[in-house]
XYZ file of C-alpha atoms in Angstrom:
785
model
C 218.292 23.368 142.736
C 219.097 23.252 146.438
C 221.541 20.781 147.648
C 220.475 18.233 150.028
C 223.882 17.435 151.256
C 223.985 19.870 154.037
C 220.916 18.336 155.694
C 222.279 14.643 155.492
C 225.583 15.827 156.969
C 223.691 17.526 159.966
C 221.656 14.490 160.441
C 224.444 12.317 160.427
C 226.286 14.532 163.068
C 223.376 14.685 164.986
C 223.041 10.697 164.982
C 226.581 10.453 165.841
C 226.351 12.785 168.929
C 223.168 10.865 169.803
C 224.972 7.414 169.797
C 228.141 8.896 171.645
C 225.780 10.178 174.368
C 223.858 6.905 174.721
C 226.902 4.970 174.785
C 228.428 7.257 177.544
C 225.220 6.635 179.636
C 225.583 3.082 179.018
C 229.015 3.027 180.471
C 227.852 5.222 183.348
C 225.057 2.837 184.170
C 227.041 -0.202 184.054
C 229.597 1.343 186.621
C 226.872 2.712 188.900
C 224.840 -0.582 188.877
C 228.025 -2.381 189.707
C 229.224 0.023 192.410
C 225.588 -0.171 194.197
C 225.944 -3.789 194.402
C 229.729 -3.615 195.373
C 229.029 -1.229 198.079
C 226.190 -3.567 199.600
C 228.470 -6.623 199.899
C 231.985 -5.254 200.497
C 231.996 -2.016 201.971
C 228.708 -1.734 204.106
C 229.074 -3.208 207.397
C 227.514 -6.524 207.528
C 225.872 -7.233 211.094
C 224.603 -10.538 210.545
C 227.281 -12.072 208.040
C 225.047 -12.841 205.345
C 225.585 -12.132 201.769
C 223.653 -9.193 200.633
C 223.731 -10.235 196.805
C 222.754 -8.509 193.735
C 223.160 -9.268 190.035
C 226.084 -7.235 188.542
C 226.222 -9.477 185.407
C 222.540 -9.394 184.820
C 222.682 -5.434 185.188
C 225.599 -5.193 182.714
C 223.642 -7.193 179.890
C 220.856 -4.466 180.089
C 222.518 -1.067 180.277
C 222.715 -0.236 176.742
C 219.160 -1.441 176.168
C 218.077 0.574 178.920
C 220.167 3.553 177.719
C 218.688 3.537 174.339
C 214.913 3.110 175.824
C 214.960 5.485 178.471
C 216.941 8.102 177.156
C 215.696 8.194 173.389
C 212.513 5.811 172.806
C 210.636 6.315 175.690
C 207.612 8.522 175.906
C 205.738 10.014 179.011
C 202.888 7.880 178.398
C 204.668 4.639 178.057
C 204.940 2.075 181.040
C 207.873 -0.052 181.559
C 208.457 -3.245 183.555
C 212.085 -3.654 184.306
C 213.623 -7.242 184.599
C 214.007 -7.728 188.563
C 217.933 -8.504 188.400
C 218.299 -4.910 186.535
C 216.785 -3.215 189.450
C 220.023 -1.278 190.101
C 220.040 0.132 186.449
C 216.809 1.616 187.067
C 218.010 3.293 190.251
C 221.048 4.540 188.564
C 218.910 6.022 185.721
C 217.060 8.096 188.269
C 220.285 8.951 190.123
C 221.551 10.551 186.957
C 218.657 12.575 186.954
C 218.852 13.590 190.482
C 215.436 11.661 191.227
C 217.085 8.963 193.472
C 219.261 9.961 196.644
C 222.716 8.807 197.589
C 221.469 7.435 200.799
C 218.922 5.221 198.990
C 221.547 3.612 196.965
C 223.997 3.103 199.700
C 221.089 1.324 201.595
C 220.289 -1.022 198.732
C 218.916 -4.301 199.916
C 218.842 -2.687 203.503
C 216.013 -1.675 205.530
C 214.239 1.370 203.894
C 216.777 1.604 201.136
C 216.586 0.765 197.188
C 214.619 -2.541 197.012
C 216.265 -5.654 195.540
C 213.717 -5.554 192.504
C 211.693 -2.684 191.371
C 208.722 -2.160 193.732
C 205.933 0.081 193.153
C 204.952 0.310 196.975
C 208.366 0.284 198.582
C 210.905 2.109 196.433
C 210.870 5.821 196.308
C 211.375 6.259 192.557
C 208.615 5.850 190.281
C 208.056 2.149 189.380
C 205.131 1.311 187.006
C 205.190 -2.485 187.706
C 206.697 -4.486 190.410
C 208.934 -7.305 189.247
C 210.577 -10.018 191.120
C 208.141 -13.100 190.474
C 209.743 -14.036 187.334
C 207.575 -13.807 184.170
C 204.646 -12.056 185.769
C 205.904 -8.635 185.373
C 206.103 -9.385 181.580
C 202.851 -10.682 181.357
C 200.867 -7.838 183.164
C 202.138 -5.353 180.427
C 200.049 -7.275 177.835
C 197.133 -7.168 180.319
C 197.675 -3.463 180.976
C 197.692 -2.635 177.198
C 194.218 -4.335 177.238
C 193.050 -2.023 180.146
C 194.225 0.871 178.220
C 192.098 -0.075 175.397
C 189.170 -0.423 177.655
C 189.578 2.892 179.064
C 190.029 4.355 175.458
C 186.800 2.565 174.435
C 184.828 3.762 177.363
C 185.745 7.375 176.629
C 188.120 7.553 179.964
C 191.228 8.179 177.865
C 192.179 9.688 174.577
C 193.409 7.638 171.864
C 196.285 9.994 171.370
C 197.292 9.326 175.079
C 198.062 5.741 174.280
C 201.328 4.417 175.527
C 203.401 1.363 175.045
C 203.516 -1.118 177.744
C 206.958 -2.223 177.676
C 208.650 -5.402 179.465
C 212.209 -5.519 179.949
C 212.862 -9.331 180.420
C 215.710 -12.035 180.862
C 215.523 -14.802 178.308
C 215.062 -17.324 181.028
C 211.623 -15.986 181.759
C 210.647 -17.415 178.531
C 210.684 -20.616 180.410
C 207.883 -19.520 182.629
C 204.402 -20.991 181.521
C 202.482 -18.073 182.241
C 203.991 -16.071 179.368
C 202.305 -18.462 177.020
C 199.062 -18.391 178.790
C 199.287 -14.507 178.525
C 200.172 -14.782 174.826
C 197.272 -16.756 173.812
C 194.841 -14.250 175.749
C 196.403 -11.266 174.215
C 195.882 -12.731 170.713
C 192.182 -13.345 171.557
C 191.696 -9.931 172.486
C 193.814 -8.307 169.882
C 196.333 -6.280 172.035
C 198.398 -3.551 170.910
C 201.013 -1.124 171.992
C 202.949 -3.545 173.824
C 206.753 -4.339 173.596
C 208.618 -7.191 174.952
C 212.325 -6.690 174.985
C 214.425 -9.846 175.610
C 217.887 -9.678 176.941
C 218.943 -12.494 175.246
C 222.303 -13.300 177.104
C 221.734 -17.123 176.842
C 222.504 -17.682 180.473
C 220.162 -18.531 183.223
C 220.785 -18.824 187.088
C 222.066 -22.619 186.675
C 223.179 -23.049 182.848
C 223.263 -21.516 179.504
C 219.809 -21.662 177.638
C 218.857 -24.174 174.992
C 220.055 -23.277 171.394
C 217.394 -25.151 169.489
C 214.234 -23.959 171.488
C 214.943 -20.129 171.149
C 214.701 -20.557 167.429
C 210.903 -21.564 167.843
C 209.986 -18.551 169.734
C 209.867 -16.333 166.503
C 207.356 -18.888 165.316
C 205.258 -18.675 168.484
C 205.079 -14.984 168.649
C 204.405 -14.389 164.993
C 201.630 -16.985 165.067
C 199.997 -14.847 167.733
C 200.264 -11.711 165.660
C 203.468 -10.116 167.000
C 206.306 -8.812 164.964
C 209.614 -10.321 165.998
C 212.932 -8.312 165.694
C 216.174 -10.038 166.149
C 218.867 -7.899 167.027
C 221.763 -10.363 166.818
C 224.668 -8.255 165.268
C 225.921 -5.062 166.166
C 227.070 -2.226 163.601
C 230.530 -3.332 163.763
C 230.147 -6.911 163.085
C 227.811 -6.214 160.102
C 230.470 -4.006 158.766
C 233.140 -6.583 159.187
C 230.940 -9.087 157.579
C 230.922 -7.182 154.277
C 234.825 -7.495 154.117
C 236.416 -10.267 152.356
C 236.220 -13.364 154.550
C 233.629 -11.907 156.839
C 230.782 -13.987 155.506
C 232.528 -17.178 157.061
C 232.994 -15.396 160.346
C 229.177 -14.307 160.354
C 228.304 -18.069 159.637
C 230.686 -19.354 162.485
C 228.857 -16.986 164.806
C 225.486 -18.052 163.967
C 226.393 -21.753 164.100
C 228.472 -21.401 167.345
C 226.543 -23.108 170.272
C 225.598 -20.803 173.375
C 227.679 -22.445 175.833
C 230.876 -22.169 173.676
C 230.118 -18.446 172.775
C 229.806 -17.871 176.373
C 233.199 -19.740 177.281
C 235.098 -18.225 174.641
C 233.768 -14.479 175.801
C 235.232 -15.310 179.247
C 238.858 -16.409 178.029
C 239.113 -13.469 175.824
C 240.804 -12.405 172.665
C 243.380 -14.961 172.611
C 241.060 -17.746 172.854
C 238.685 -16.259 170.208
C 241.808 -16.172 167.778
C 242.664 -19.695 168.511
C 239.411 -20.993 167.895
C 238.598 -18.923 165.029
C 241.886 -19.901 163.299
C 241.259 -23.514 163.815
C 237.637 -23.705 162.640
C 238.346 -21.473 159.564
C 241.773 -22.780 158.575
C 240.678 -23.566 155.138
C 239.551 -20.014 154.223
C 242.575 -17.638 153.666
C 240.236 -14.401 153.455
C 238.677 -15.229 156.675
C 242.112 -15.790 158.453
C 243.486 -12.553 156.884
C 240.592 -10.786 158.239
C 240.881 -12.296 161.788
C 244.923 -11.461 161.692
C 243.797 -7.708 160.994
C 242.539 -7.342 164.791
C 244.885 -7.576 167.705
C 243.368 -9.602 170.557
C 241.306 -6.667 172.345
C 239.966 -5.831 168.851
C 238.924 -9.306 168.142
C 237.058 -9.670 171.383
C 235.357 -6.396 170.975
C 234.189 -7.725 167.600
C 232.901 -10.762 168.789
C 231.085 -9.143 171.707
C 229.521 -6.422 169.253
C 226.217 -8.128 169.615
C 223.015 -6.067 168.657
C 221.928 -5.667 172.401
C 225.079 -3.906 173.160
C 224.818 -1.787 169.969
C 223.344 1.661 170.340
C 222.676 2.251 166.782
C 221.456 -1.390 166.306
C 218.925 -0.521 169.263
C 218.027 2.793 167.963
C 217.109 1.394 164.471
C 215.064 -1.396 165.794
C 212.940 0.872 168.192
C 212.171 3.150 165.399
C 211.061 0.387 163.228
C 208.352 -0.548 165.605
C 206.896 2.860 165.980
C 203.439 1.773 165.674
C 200.704 -0.061 167.806
C 201.544 -3.637 166.573
C 202.929 -5.728 169.575
C 206.565 -6.516 169.096
C 209.084 -8.826 170.596
C 212.816 -7.627 170.443
C 215.223 -10.379 170.910
C 218.412 -8.367 171.690
C 221.503 -10.921 171.643
C 223.782 -9.760 174.438
C 226.528 -11.022 176.864
C 225.840 -11.886 180.317
C 228.230 -9.528 182.407
C 229.112 -7.309 179.222
C 232.136 -5.502 180.167
C 232.912 -6.954 183.765
C 235.924 -9.309 184.382
C 233.504 -12.596 184.410
C 231.424 -11.612 181.289
C 230.334 -15.201 179.932
C 231.265 -17.095 182.997
C 228.418 -19.706 183.650
C 228.642 -19.119 187.205
C 228.397 -15.341 186.942
C 224.534 -15.036 187.611
C 224.913 -14.191 191.286
C 228.886 -13.499 191.045
C 230.492 -10.449 192.683
C 233.376 -8.499 191.494
C 235.981 -8.362 194.331
C 237.610 -5.229 195.324
C 240.674 -5.590 193.002
C 238.338 -6.369 189.948
C 236.058 -3.283 190.818
C 239.203 -1.092 191.184
C 240.255 -2.060 187.822
C 236.995 -1.155 186.256
C 237.106 1.995 188.230
C 240.406 3.010 186.609
C 239.544 1.919 183.121
C 236.521 4.334 183.231
C 238.871 7.261 184.598
C 236.918 7.485 187.863
C 239.366 8.686 190.948
C 239.222 6.799 194.138
C 236.731 8.409 196.450
C 234.399 9.742 193.508
C 232.690 6.580 192.933
C 229.159 7.877 193.812
C 229.722 11.107 191.734
C 227.059 10.797 188.952
C 229.422 11.836 186.310
C 232.983 11.331 187.421
C 235.712 10.672 185.227
C 233.913 12.740 182.333
C 235.897 16.182 182.744
C 233.544 19.234 183.545
C 232.785 19.727 180.129
C 231.848 16.239 179.365
C 229.748 16.070 182.616
C 227.988 19.115 181.499
C 227.355 17.847 177.944
C 225.825 14.714 179.292
C 223.723 16.601 181.941
C 222.353 18.873 179.056
C 221.673 15.693 176.964
C 219.522 13.858 179.658
C 217.563 16.691 181.107
C 215.121 17.114 178.325
C 214.365 13.348 178.911
C 213.132 13.993 182.399
C 209.434 14.321 181.484
C 209.676 10.978 179.838
C 211.463 9.099 182.532
C 209.546 10.738 185.496
C 206.272 11.684 183.880
C 203.349 13.463 185.725
C 200.799 10.935 186.451
C 197.021 12.087 186.369
C 195.374 12.041 189.863
C 192.052 10.218 189.667
C 188.908 11.681 191.120
C 186.993 9.950 193.822
C 184.124 7.399 193.102
C 181.005 7.766 194.924
C 180.092 4.422 196.501
C 176.527 3.911 197.349
C 176.020 3.875 201.279
C 174.061 0.510 200.945
C 173.763 -2.159 198.526
C 170.376 -3.787 197.832
C 169.664 -6.862 199.773
C 167.938 -9.586 197.461
C 164.707 -10.945 198.626
C 164.256 -14.601 199.479
C 163.714 -16.799 202.552
C 166.280 -19.140 201.346
C 169.253 -18.040 199.403
C 172.997 -19.013 198.707
C 175.611 -16.404 198.940
C 176.741 -17.078 195.195
C 173.289 -16.396 193.901
C 172.718 -13.393 196.216
C 176.073 -11.977 194.708
C 174.783 -12.265 191.118
C 171.442 -10.502 191.965
C 173.352 -7.463 193.700
C 175.519 -7.076 190.831
C 172.591 -7.311 188.478
C 170.543 -4.557 190.651
C 173.767 -2.404 190.524
C 174.020 -2.849 186.727
C 170.311 -1.907 186.309
C 170.350 0.934 188.652
C 171.512 3.666 186.440
C 174.170 5.103 189.053
C 177.364 6.255 187.624
C 179.214 4.199 190.083
C 178.102 1.068 188.156
C 179.842 2.197 185.028
C 183.148 1.931 186.871
C 182.573 -1.956 187.432
C 184.285 -4.246 185.008
C 184.026 -7.896 185.568
C 186.383 -10.743 184.421
C 186.563 -14.404 184.796
C 188.424 -17.688 183.551
C 185.553 -19.362 181.571
C 183.348 -19.566 184.638
C 181.230 -16.493 184.101
C 178.048 -18.461 184.272
C 178.666 -21.000 186.858
C 179.883 -18.069 189.366
C 176.528 -15.838 188.605
C 178.031 -13.352 186.717
C 175.869 -14.112 183.703
C 173.024 -11.492 184.552
C 175.534 -8.732 184.883
C 177.143 -9.696 181.443
C 173.538 -9.890 179.800
C 173.025 -6.136 181.105
C 176.344 -4.656 180.556
C 177.786 -6.874 177.680
C 181.262 -8.067 176.791
C 183.948 -5.952 176.194
C 185.383 -6.205 172.561
C 187.240 -3.850 170.376
C 185.535 -5.240 167.362
C 181.711 -6.040 167.504
C 180.881 -9.651 168.228
C 177.346 -10.562 167.615
C 175.606 -13.333 169.720
C 175.128 -15.912 166.889
C 172.856 -18.056 168.912
C 170.278 -14.847 169.313
C 170.573 -14.188 165.626
C 169.128 -17.568 164.978
C 166.613 -17.168 167.625
C 167.905 -20.176 169.614
C 166.702 -19.814 173.040
C 169.268 -18.963 175.913
C 169.445 -17.338 179.005
C 172.922 -15.917 178.194
C 172.473 -12.926 175.922
C 175.918 -11.878 175.530
C 177.126 -9.452 172.634
C 180.544 -8.013 172.509
C 181.202 -4.200 171.690
C 183.312 -1.274 173.109
C 180.834 -0.279 175.674
C 181.017 -3.799 177.476
C 182.019 -4.054 180.967
C 183.006 -7.851 181.162
C 186.100 -9.274 179.991
C 186.087 -13.050 179.137
C 189.141 -14.993 179.805
C 190.067 -18.696 178.959
C 190.352 -21.052 181.837
C 193.908 -20.100 183.106
C 193.638 -18.759 186.432
C 196.970 -17.100 186.344
C 195.661 -15.000 183.680
C 192.494 -14.043 185.794
C 194.969 -12.529 188.482
C 197.261 -10.794 186.007
C 193.759 -9.257 184.463
C 192.779 -8.256 188.115
C 196.346 -6.781 188.810
C 196.257 -4.656 185.536
C 192.754 -3.546 186.094
C 193.444 -2.800 189.782
C 196.215 -0.325 188.865
C 194.148 1.604 186.380
C 194.198 4.461 188.620
C 198.064 5.005 189.269
C 198.909 4.085 185.782
C 196.204 5.739 183.804
C 194.448 8.104 186.064
C 191.257 6.470 185.924
C 189.947 4.245 188.616
C 188.065 1.004 187.745
C 186.360 -1.415 190.266
C 187.435 -4.616 189.071
C 185.410 -7.975 190.008
C 187.007 -11.362 189.293
C 185.284 -14.619 189.887
C 186.884 -17.979 190.171
C 186.294 -21.570 191.533
C 187.455 -21.323 195.146
C 189.495 -24.464 195.095
C 191.264 -22.993 192.036
C 192.601 -19.855 193.708
C 195.665 -22.029 194.182
C 196.375 -22.184 190.332
C 197.168 -18.532 190.409
C 198.409 -18.104 193.617
C 201.693 -16.462 192.528
C 199.997 -13.872 190.387
C 197.599 -13.023 193.032
C 200.392 -12.368 195.705
C 202.106 -10.327 192.936
C 198.904 -8.228 192.401
C 198.476 -7.713 196.049
C 202.356 -6.789 196.717
C 201.947 -3.770 194.194
C 198.635 -2.577 195.581
C 196.248 -3.427 192.936
C 192.894 -3.075 193.839
C 189.920 -5.572 193.149
C 187.243 -7.688 194.562
C 187.909 -11.393 194.183
C 184.823 -13.615 194.653
C 185.560 -17.374 194.780
C 182.621 -19.926 194.629
C 181.498 -22.427 195.213
C 183.631 -23.355 198.301
C 184.435 -26.292 200.545
C 183.040 -29.561 201.121
C 179.512 -28.073 200.450
C 180.311 -28.521 196.838
C 179.478 -32.171 197.295
C 178.890 -33.897 193.842
C 181.775 -32.185 192.330
C 184.267 -34.427 194.428
C 187.408 -33.706 196.290
C 189.120 -32.163 193.260
C 186.777 -29.208 193.398
C 186.434 -28.899 197.060
C 188.552 -26.212 198.995
C 190.335 -26.873 202.188
C 192.947 -24.422 202.626
C 191.679 -21.247 200.885
C 190.556 -19.497 204.189
C 194.268 -19.873 205.303
C 195.205 -18.368 202.117
C 192.758 -15.558 202.817
C 194.284 -14.860 206.169
C 197.827 -15.141 205.025
C 197.927 -13.064 202.078
C 198.700 -9.296 202.761
C 196.702 -6.550 201.146
C 193.576 -8.949 200.743
C 190.897 -8.554 203.299
C 189.127 -11.981 203.393
C 185.160 -12.347 204.387
C 183.021 -15.430 204.363
C 179.575 -14.385 204.537
C 176.689 -16.819 205.670
C 173.952 -14.728 204.838
C 172.693 -12.165 201.703
C 172.422 -8.988 204.068
C 176.170 -9.890 205.279
C 177.122 -10.257 201.497
C 175.632 -6.826 200.535
C 177.480 -5.336 203.608
C 180.915 -6.604 202.711
C 180.518 -6.077 198.927
C 179.781 -2.277 199.690
C 182.998 -2.309 201.954
C 184.977 -3.789 199.148
C 184.073 -1.163 196.593
C 184.789 1.521 198.905
C 187.958 -0.052 200.026
C 189.006 -0.141 196.252
C 189.096 3.858 196.111
C 190.117 4.515 199.526
C 193.857 6.169 199.880
C 194.552 3.336 202.491
C 192.412 0.766 200.815
C 193.202 -2.532 199.213
C 191.505 -5.645 197.817
C 188.965 -8.209 199.147
C 188.300 -11.637 198.761
C 184.721 -12.999 199.365
C 184.470 -16.936 199.886
C 180.897 -17.836 198.822
C 178.758 -21.153 198.430
C 176.179 -22.482 196.255
C 174.191 -23.873 199.229
C 170.766 -22.276 199.780
C 170.181 -21.682 203.533
C 167.358 -20.018 205.317
C 168.116 -16.244 206.074
C 168.050 -14.953 209.507
C 165.407 -12.480 210.440
C 167.070 -9.117 211.719
C 165.311 -6.601 214.128
C 167.859 -4.062 213.649
C 171.488 -3.124 212.042
C 173.294 -3.226 215.377
C 174.882 -6.299 213.999
C 176.769 -4.590 211.159
C 179.642 -2.676 212.708
C 180.752 -5.788 214.583
C 180.364 -8.039 211.263
C 182.588 -5.614 209.364
C 185.161 -6.091 211.845
C 185.105 -9.850 211.455
C 182.544 -11.116 213.740
C 179.143 -10.600 215.742
C 177.117 -12.575 218.193
C 174.167 -14.057 216.226
C 172.979 -15.383 219.845
C 174.462 -13.564 222.445
C 175.960 -15.436 225.386
C 174.648 -14.745 229.180
C 177.377 -13.119 231.315
C 179.724 -15.590 232.461
C 178.702 -18.244 229.956
C 180.675 -21.301 230.017
C 180.315 -22.211 226.236
C 179.934 -20.928 222.939
C 179.910 -22.091 219.269
C 181.610 -20.238 216.707
C 181.224 -20.800 213.001
C 181.913 -19.172 209.539
C 179.744 -19.361 206.361
C 177.804 -22.126 204.870
C 177.537 -24.374 208.101
C 175.037 -21.895 209.608
C 171.994 -24.366 209.549
C 173.797 -26.987 211.247
C 175.292 -24.647 213.736
C 171.788 -23.256 214.611
C 170.503 -26.719 214.831
C 173.097 -27.828 217.245
C 172.884 -24.493 219.281
C 169.045 -25.128 219.644
C 169.540 -28.481 220.960
C 172.481 -27.657 223.225
C 170.947 -24.511 224.731
C 168.701 -26.434 226.813
C 171.571 -28.212 228.643
C 173.911 -25.223 228.602
C 172.656 -22.048 230.065
C 173.501 -18.990 228.141
C 175.045 -20.680 225.201
C 176.574 -18.143 222.869
C 176.705 -18.559 218.827
C 179.323 -16.405 217.217
C 179.294 -15.880 213.618
C 182.830 -15.176 212.416
C 182.559 -13.341 209.193
C 186.234 -12.707 208.944
C 188.678 -14.781 210.460
C 191.310 -12.641 208.692
C 190.639 -9.459 210.103
C 189.826 -10.815 213.551
C 193.323 -12.490 213.770
C 194.973 -9.496 212.277
C 193.613 -7.198 214.704
C 194.267 -9.565 217.549
C 197.992 -9.731 216.369
C 198.153 -6.034 216.093
C 196.667 -5.636 219.295
C 199.455 -7.726 221.023
C 202.355 -5.978 219.084
C 201.066 -2.386 219.978
C 201.969 -3.226 223.964
C 205.581 -3.309 222.830
C 205.699 -0.693 220.239
C 203.533 2.185 222.249
C 203.604 1.013 225.707
C 199.658 0.686 225.847
C 197.239 -1.645 224.499
C 193.901 -1.506 223.153
C 191.932 -4.728 223.431
C 191.250 -6.535 219.878
C 187.738 -7.117 218.742
C 187.804 -10.823 219.349
C 188.885 -10.094 222.783
C 185.802 -7.834 223.373
C 183.756 -10.634 221.646
C 184.601 -13.370 224.148
C 184.722 -10.779 227.114
C 181.270 -12.088 228.327
C 182.265 -15.726 228.463
C 183.638 -17.307 231.498
C 187.378 -17.789 231.801
C 186.735 -21.377 232.055
C 184.477 -21.546 229.130
C 184.682 -23.860 226.007
C 184.282 -23.246 222.399
C 183.510 -25.394 219.646
C 184.591 -23.858 216.173
C 183.159 -25.003 212.789
C 184.107 -23.950 209.098
C 183.888 -25.572 205.670
C 187.621 -25.526 205.404
C 190.832 -25.915 207.429
C 189.967 -25.763 211.228
C 192.970 -23.668 211.967
C 191.318 -20.676 210.481
C 188.977 -20.693 213.574
C 190.744 -22.685 216.470
C 193.248 -20.043 217.224
C 190.665 -18.127 219.219
C 191.269 -20.505 221.964
C 194.535 -18.593 222.470
C 192.873 -15.153 222.879
C 191.621 -15.845 226.503
C 192.875 -19.298 227.278
C 189.648 -21.092 226.466
C 189.744 -24.768 225.206
C 188.753 -25.459 222.003
C 187.509 -28.186 219.691
C 187.797 -27.367 215.959
C 185.634 -28.720 213.326
C 186.606 -28.438 209.555
C 188.415 -30.306 206.840
C 191.836 -31.587 207.022
C 191.835 -34.225 204.277
C 190.552 -34.532 200.687
C 186.717 -34.689 200.475
C 184.689 -36.979 198.099
C 181.568 -37.205 196.232
C 178.113 -37.242 197.896
C 175.072 -35.298 199.197
C 175.468 -33.035 202.145
C 173.969 -35.356 204.990
C 176.504 -38.000 204.107
C 179.628 -35.836 203.728
C 178.706 -33.508 206.636
C 178.339 -36.750 208.739
C 181.594 -38.551 207.098
C 183.692 -35.317 207.929
C 182.332 -34.167 211.351
C 180.596 -31.018 209.925
C 176.910 -31.848 210.962
C 174.961 -30.788 214.051
C 175.603 -34.287 215.813
C 179.572 -33.773 215.438
C 179.154 -30.239 216.904
C 177.135 -31.607 219.968
C 179.666 -34.487 220.443
C 182.463 -32.000 220.308
C 180.837 -29.867 222.943
C 180.286 -33.001 224.960
C 183.934 -33.809 224.688
C 185.183 -30.600 225.947
C 182.856 -30.804 229.049
C 183.995 -34.560 229.663
C 187.435 -33.493 229.417
């Protein structure tokens, strides 16, 4: 019979070598992340006297976790969202692989250098998910796992290529409400292949975290179908617990409040000895066990928590080697291995030059060799580590598939109808696309936070179905109960229905909008929401745009025009949000043909190399459509505005408007033109593009020495220099009144600057000065002044 001793010895040897290498990398990452921050704050020239900042303590609590993950558990198909304050550790990992430059690290938090927090668009190393807005970088991994399942179900990915969506998170992020909104949605959609690894250092920015609350997280996550693995004790602690008196020490550790543990950690071995000796004074075995360690050994024992123990981490990652979503609670020490470890003020603390020099000496790094990737290891040691990490390169720096282009139809169908609302026209355009059979429509995926029907997505869902990994029958249809909504869920469905949390909508759009760079397959996401409730998810919307997620956001109904719903449902400032949000082009069409034009542009922009996202602000108000004699207006409309009624050369007045107020504006123009010769009527389709173009044109004078006129300047050129303009929008008047600054025209801006109320449109428009009479009065006031 063959002996199995030799294979066991070989396996143990391999395991020991793996642990040794990862522990070496752990120490190296702790040093490099600390030195990157130290250089930025203490060595690099400061021209403004401001603290550069950085989070040495937050990095130090993560280095073992990131060493075990990146250099052992990670696979090429996995995607990782790194805790914002551990960004320097990610840069250090790439530096060890030669994938990050010294110049970038030396410019950490400087112009053009390594970013403060991992950034998909601004960092030069590969970053799967931008982080920085606490909690959102965690939640997006769950929605990305859903997107991955969507692509697999639609035949755009192979099941064998499925990766884990991994979030490395600080424990304080679990205070963020969006975590639990996401958790509920993930449970409903049965997400899989998702890991959340909690750096449980029990310290937030201001304080230590609550002892009682964290014990409930196990229940919350397990209720939602997650496996929870708690990594509290490292291998050394577990071995000591088996010795006489060890159980008493284990019980003491488990009972010790977080704040007490942190304070003793900072004070060190002598403080541990004093406290343990006092608290366990009646247990001779425990006292004898404590006495067997010197102060340094005792401190090392008490800090041997699961999140710092490579062997414990390796075992935990191996245990979760399946598709079940898993939460790892890895106990750590904030600032581990640094002079301020455990101190309650260490969140933004920085080592001084004396302290960093002591750390350098302890690691055997010579002065002047601080940036050397493998300094202090000796030639043989450095070569061994390099040989160990090189095979990990494909997992850490994977080759991302490049998506093929999508052919977007040159024109979208314009719905028939003498009177239409832009919201209804949106639903009909999407339905026509769904029924067209064009492969382009197969890439569209819609989503909505429980307002699918009321935002006119229902017909598209009837045609294309709900996305579900398990088949979902329409029970009402089965009982032959009449309903216009004929929704069935299946793997081929193209609508992802969400609960009412708008934050989840924008995270879902962010994940869908990153499908091309993450998975190599471009989707065309469309999300609908009530316009006033954009504000509920504004942080997540900004987060999506910051990392260049591509989508079409359709917000409807908008403004005071949603009369009977009352002030809480009427949006005032959303035009300003559309104008102020980078990466998002805002349009507000008045007519159905404008909407079709902007929707085509939006889909094309999703797939364009220099593209982005689009926000359409729509309305439920049905208005009479204008008759077109040609399509000459389209080019100007796409730039942000066109003359619906051209002014005469040298005209001394114009009305400029946006969106649903077209009937009132046309009525006012029709009455005023008898008294004001050559009166112009300017339809501003995108205050956003107009203002951005104007600002860029003004800036180009100083950057390039020459200046091309902006589109709004060209539009206003026919007017007399002394002309007056009345602007009108169903939103904040500031969205349009700025055009008076373009050529010095006097402006009277009509719009909403206070909360609305219930009522019909004649009453509301009269009360809030949005009717034709108010426009006529405003024009008269400008002439009288």
